[in-house]
Tab-separated table of C-alpha atoms in Angstrom:
chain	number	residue	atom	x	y	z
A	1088	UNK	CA	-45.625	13.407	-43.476
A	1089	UNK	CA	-48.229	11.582	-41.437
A	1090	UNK	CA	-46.982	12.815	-38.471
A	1091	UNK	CA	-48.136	10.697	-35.226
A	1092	UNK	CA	-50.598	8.042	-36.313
A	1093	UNK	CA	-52.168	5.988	-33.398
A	1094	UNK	CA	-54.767	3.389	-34.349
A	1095	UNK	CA	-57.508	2.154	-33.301
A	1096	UNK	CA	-59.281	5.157	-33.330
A	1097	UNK	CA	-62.041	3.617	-30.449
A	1098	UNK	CA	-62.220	0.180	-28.667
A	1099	UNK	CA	-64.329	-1.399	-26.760
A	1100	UNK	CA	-63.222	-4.193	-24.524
A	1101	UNK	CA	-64.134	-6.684	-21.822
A	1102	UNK	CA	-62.347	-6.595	-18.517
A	1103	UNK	CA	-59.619	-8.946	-18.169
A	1104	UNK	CA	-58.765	-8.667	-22.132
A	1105	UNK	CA	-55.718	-7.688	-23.124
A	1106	UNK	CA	-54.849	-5.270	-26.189
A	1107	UNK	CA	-52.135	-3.245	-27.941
A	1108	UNK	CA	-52.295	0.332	-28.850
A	1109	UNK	CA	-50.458	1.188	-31.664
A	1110	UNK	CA	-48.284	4.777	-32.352
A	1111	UNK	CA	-46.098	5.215	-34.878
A	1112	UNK	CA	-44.363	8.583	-36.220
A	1113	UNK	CA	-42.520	9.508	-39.227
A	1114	UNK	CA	-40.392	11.952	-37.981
A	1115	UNK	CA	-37.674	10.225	-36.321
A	1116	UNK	CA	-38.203	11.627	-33.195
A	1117	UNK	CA	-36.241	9.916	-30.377
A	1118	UNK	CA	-38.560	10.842	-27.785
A	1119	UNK	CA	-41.807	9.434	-27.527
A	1120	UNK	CA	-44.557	9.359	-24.624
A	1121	UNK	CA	-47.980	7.520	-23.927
A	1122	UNK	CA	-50.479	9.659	-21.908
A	1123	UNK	CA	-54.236	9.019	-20.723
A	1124	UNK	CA	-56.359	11.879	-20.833
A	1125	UNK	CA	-59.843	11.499	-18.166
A	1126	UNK	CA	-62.363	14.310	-16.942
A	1127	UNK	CA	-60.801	16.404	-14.539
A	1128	UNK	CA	-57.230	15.284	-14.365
A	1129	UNK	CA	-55.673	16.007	-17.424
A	1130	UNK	CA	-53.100	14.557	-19.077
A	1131	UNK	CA	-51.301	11.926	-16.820
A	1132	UNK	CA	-48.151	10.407	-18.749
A	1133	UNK	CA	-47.872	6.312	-18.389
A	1134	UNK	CA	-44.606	5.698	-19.545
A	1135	UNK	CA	-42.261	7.418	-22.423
A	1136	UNK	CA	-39.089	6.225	-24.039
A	1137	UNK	CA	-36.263	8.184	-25.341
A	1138	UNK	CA	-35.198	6.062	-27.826
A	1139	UNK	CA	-35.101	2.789	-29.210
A	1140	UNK	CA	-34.485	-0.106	-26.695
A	1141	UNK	CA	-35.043	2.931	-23.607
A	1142	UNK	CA	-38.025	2.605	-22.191
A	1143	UNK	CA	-39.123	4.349	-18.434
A	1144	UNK	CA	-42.233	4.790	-15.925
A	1145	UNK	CA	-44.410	7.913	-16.006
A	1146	UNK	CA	-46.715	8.856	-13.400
A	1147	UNK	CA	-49.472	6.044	-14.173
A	1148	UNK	CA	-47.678	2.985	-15.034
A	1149	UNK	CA	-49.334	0.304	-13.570
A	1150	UNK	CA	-51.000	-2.101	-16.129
A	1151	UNK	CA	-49.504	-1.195	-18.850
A	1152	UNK	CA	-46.489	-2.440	-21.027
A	1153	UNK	CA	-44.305	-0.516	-23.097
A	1154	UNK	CA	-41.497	-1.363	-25.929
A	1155	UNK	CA	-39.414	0.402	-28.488
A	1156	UNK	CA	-37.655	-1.947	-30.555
A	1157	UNK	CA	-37.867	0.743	-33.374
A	1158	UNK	CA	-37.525	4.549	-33.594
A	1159	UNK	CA	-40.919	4.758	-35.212
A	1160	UNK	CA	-43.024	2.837	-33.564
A	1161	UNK	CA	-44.142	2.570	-29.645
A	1162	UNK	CA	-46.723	0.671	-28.760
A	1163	UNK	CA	-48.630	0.437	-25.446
A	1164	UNK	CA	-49.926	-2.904	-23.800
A	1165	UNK	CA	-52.685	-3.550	-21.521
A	1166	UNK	CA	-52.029	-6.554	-19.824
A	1167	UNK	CA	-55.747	-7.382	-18.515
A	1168	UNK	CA	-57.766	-4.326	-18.963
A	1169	UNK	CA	-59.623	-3.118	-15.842
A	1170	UNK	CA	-62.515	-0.677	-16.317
A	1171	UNK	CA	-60.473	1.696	-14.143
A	1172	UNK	CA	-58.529	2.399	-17.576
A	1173	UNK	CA	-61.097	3.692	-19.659
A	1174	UNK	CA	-60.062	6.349	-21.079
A	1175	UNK	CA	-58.809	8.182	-23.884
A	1176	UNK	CA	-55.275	7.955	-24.179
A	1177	UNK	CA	-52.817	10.437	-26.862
A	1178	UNK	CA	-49.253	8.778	-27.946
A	1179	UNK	CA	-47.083	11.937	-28.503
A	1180	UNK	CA	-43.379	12.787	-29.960
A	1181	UNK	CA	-40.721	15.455	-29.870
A	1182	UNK	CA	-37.471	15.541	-31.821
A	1183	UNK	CA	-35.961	18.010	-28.916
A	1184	UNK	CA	-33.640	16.599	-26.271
A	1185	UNK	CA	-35.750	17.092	-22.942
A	1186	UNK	CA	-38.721	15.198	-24.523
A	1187	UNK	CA	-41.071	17.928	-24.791
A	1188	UNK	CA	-44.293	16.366	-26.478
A	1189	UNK	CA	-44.591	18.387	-29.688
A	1190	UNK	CA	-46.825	16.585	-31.990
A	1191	UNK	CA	-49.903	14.321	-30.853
A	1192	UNK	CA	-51.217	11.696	-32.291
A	1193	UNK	CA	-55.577	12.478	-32.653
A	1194	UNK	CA	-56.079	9.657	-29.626
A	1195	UNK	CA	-57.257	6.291	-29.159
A	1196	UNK	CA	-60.563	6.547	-27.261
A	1197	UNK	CA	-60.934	3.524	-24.818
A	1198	UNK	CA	-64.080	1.688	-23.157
A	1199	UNK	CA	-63.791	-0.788	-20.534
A	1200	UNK	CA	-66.439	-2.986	-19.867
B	615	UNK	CA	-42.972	15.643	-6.480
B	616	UNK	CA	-43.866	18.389	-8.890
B	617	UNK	CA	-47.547	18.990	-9.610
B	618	UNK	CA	-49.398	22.083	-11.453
B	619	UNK	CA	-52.643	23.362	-10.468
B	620	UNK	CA	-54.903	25.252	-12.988
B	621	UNK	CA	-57.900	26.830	-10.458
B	622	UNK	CA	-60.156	27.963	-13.332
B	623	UNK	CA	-61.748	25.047	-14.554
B	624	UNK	CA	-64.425	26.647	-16.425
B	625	UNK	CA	-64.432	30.355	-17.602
B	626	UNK	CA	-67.296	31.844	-20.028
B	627	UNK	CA	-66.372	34.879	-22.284
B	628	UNK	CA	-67.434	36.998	-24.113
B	629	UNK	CA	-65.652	38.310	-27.552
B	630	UNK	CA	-63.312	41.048	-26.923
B	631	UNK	CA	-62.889	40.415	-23.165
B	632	UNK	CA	-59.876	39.472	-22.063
B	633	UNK	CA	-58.237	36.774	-20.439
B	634	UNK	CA	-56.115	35.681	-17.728
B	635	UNK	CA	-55.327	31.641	-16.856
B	636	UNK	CA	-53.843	31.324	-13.948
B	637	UNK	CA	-51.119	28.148	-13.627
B	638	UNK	CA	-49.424	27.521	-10.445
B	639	UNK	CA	-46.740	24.770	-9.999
B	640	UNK	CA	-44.720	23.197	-7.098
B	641	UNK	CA	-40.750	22.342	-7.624
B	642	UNK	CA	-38.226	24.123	-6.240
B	643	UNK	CA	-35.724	23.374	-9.108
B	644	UNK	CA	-35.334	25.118	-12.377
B	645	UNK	CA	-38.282	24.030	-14.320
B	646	UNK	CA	-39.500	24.446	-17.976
B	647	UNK	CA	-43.070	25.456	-18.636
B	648	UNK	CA	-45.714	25.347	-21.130
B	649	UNK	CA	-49.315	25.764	-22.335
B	650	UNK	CA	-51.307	23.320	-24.647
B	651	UNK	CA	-54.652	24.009	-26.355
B	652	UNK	CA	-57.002	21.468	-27.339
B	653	UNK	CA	-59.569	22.734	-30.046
B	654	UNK	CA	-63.174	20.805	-29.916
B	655	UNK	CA	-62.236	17.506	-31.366
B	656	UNK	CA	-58.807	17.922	-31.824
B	657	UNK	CA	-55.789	16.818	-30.147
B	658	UNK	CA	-53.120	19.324	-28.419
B	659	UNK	CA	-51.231	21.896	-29.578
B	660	UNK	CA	-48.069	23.800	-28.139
B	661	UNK	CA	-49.097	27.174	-27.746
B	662	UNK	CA	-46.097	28.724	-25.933
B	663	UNK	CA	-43.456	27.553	-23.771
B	664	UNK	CA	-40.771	29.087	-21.467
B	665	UNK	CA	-37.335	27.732	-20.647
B	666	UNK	CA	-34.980	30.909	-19.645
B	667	UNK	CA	-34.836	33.985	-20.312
B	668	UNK	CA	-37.305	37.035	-20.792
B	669	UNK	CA	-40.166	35.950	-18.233
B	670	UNK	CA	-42.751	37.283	-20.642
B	671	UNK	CA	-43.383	34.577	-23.510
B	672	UNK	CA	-45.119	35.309	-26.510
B	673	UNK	CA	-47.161	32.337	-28.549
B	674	UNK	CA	-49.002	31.849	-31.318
B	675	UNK	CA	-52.593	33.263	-31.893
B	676	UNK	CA	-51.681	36.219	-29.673
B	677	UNK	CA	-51.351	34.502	-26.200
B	678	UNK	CA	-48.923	35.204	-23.999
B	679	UNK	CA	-47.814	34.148	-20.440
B	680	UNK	CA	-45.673	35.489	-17.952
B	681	UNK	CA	-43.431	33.119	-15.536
B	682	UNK	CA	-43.500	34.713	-12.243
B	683	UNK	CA	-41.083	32.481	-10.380
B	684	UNK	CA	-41.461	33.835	-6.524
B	685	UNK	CA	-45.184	33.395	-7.180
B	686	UNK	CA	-44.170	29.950	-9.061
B	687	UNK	CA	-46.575	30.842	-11.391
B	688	UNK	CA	-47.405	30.622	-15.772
B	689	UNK	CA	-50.529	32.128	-16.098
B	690	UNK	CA	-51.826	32.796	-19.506
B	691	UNK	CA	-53.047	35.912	-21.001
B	692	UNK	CA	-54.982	37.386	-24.424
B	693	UNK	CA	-56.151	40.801	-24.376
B	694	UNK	CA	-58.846	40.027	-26.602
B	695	UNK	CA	-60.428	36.526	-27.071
B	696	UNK	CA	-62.150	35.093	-30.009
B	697	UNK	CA	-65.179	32.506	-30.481
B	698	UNK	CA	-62.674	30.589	-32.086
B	699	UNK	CA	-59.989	30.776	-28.915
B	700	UNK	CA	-62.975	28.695	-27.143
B	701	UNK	CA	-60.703	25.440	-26.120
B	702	UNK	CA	-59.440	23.255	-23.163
B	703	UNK	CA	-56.166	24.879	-21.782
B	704	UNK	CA	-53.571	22.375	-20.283
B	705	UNK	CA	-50.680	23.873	-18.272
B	706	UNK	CA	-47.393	21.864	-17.987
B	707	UNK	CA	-44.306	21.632	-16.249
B	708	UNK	CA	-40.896	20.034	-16.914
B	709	UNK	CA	-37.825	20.125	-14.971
B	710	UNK	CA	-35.706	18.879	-17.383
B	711	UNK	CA	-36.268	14.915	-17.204
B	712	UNK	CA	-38.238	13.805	-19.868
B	713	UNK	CA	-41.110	13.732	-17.628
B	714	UNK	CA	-44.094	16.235	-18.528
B	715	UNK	CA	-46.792	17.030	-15.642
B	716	UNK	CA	-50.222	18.523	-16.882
B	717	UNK	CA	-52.640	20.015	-15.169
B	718	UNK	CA	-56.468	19.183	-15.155
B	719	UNK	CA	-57.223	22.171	-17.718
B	720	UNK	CA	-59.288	24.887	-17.899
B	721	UNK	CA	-62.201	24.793	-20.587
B	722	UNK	CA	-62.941	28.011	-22.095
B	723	UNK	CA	-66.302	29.005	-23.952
B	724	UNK	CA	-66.354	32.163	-25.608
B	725	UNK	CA	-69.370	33.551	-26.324
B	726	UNK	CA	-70.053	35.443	-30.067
């Protein structure tokens, strides 16, 4: 098993671009949750979904875009990148009923310019 | 709004000495709690987690923590650390909703 996958690995972009970050898993875990990790705060959570076609709000939400058409896959959407959202952000899943992020995927490390 | 506070942000060792972490949250529900580790280029890993029951939880690796809940506190203990426990600690707490709140961590350098 692959586990959580999340690719691209790094990416650079200009503000005002938009992107997609990709996360997929292969575990058909319902629950699944984006989170950006920055120097000295942690691990905020941007939005999660606990299943396919559920989608909700985390604690950071704003500019970004979430869907789950799929079980596997969950991708996350920045909608005109700001360099406010460099960071590094970790797409994570759990196959138990309160969500509770069990695997991670290895991160996606983001640069806003 | 729930938050968790992890005051040691830094905290040099050295092998064999042992270690506390404290974690302190705010919600006055019933909450679930847990630690992560993050290993020098790696991504998180559930060391232990507590959701009823005996307060004192065992993990993996030999770490424990102990859920004080009039202190609302998870702090994290080894009685002897490694080179290789040196990490970035995260702290979390759930009550129950699908929403996860970390705290800022706590990077630990053990010294051989």
């Amino acid at each position: 098993n692959a586990g959580v996958t999340q690719t691209p690995k790094f990416q650079v972009l200009k503000t005002g671009q938009s992107m997609t970050l990709q996360c997929a898993q292969d575990m058909n875990h319902e629950y699944m949750s984006w989170y950006r990790q920055d120097p000295g705060m942690g691990l905020r959570l941007i939005h999660y979904s606990v299943g396919a076609g559920i989608t909700d709000q985390g604690e950071v939400p704003n500019g970004y875009n979430v869907s789950r058409s799929t079980t596997e896959d969950f991708p996350l959407r920045l909608l005109s990148a700001a360099p406010s959202q460099t960071s590094v952000y970790f797409c994570a899943s759990s196959k138990d009923r309160d969500g509770q992020p069990q695997h991670f995927g290895d991160g996606t490390r983001l640069s806003i310019l | 709004a729930q938050s968790v506070s992890q005051h040691n942000h830094h905290v040099i060792l050295s092998e064999a000495a042992s270690l506390e972490l404290g974690c302190n949250y705010s919600y006055g529900g019933t909450v679930n709690l847990f630690w992560y580790v993050q290993y020098p280029g790696q991504h998180l890993q559930l060391l232990l987690k507590y959701f009823s029951g005996d307060p004192l939880v065992k993990g993996i690796k030999g770490f424990e923590a102990e859920f004080i809940k009039s202190k609302f506190s998870f702090n994290l203990r080894k009685p002897s650390v490694q080179w290789s426990d040196t990490a970035e600690y995260f702290c979390a707490v759930s009550s129950g909703t699908y929403k996860y709140i970390f705290g800022t961590g706590t990077r630990l350098k053990v010294l051989a």
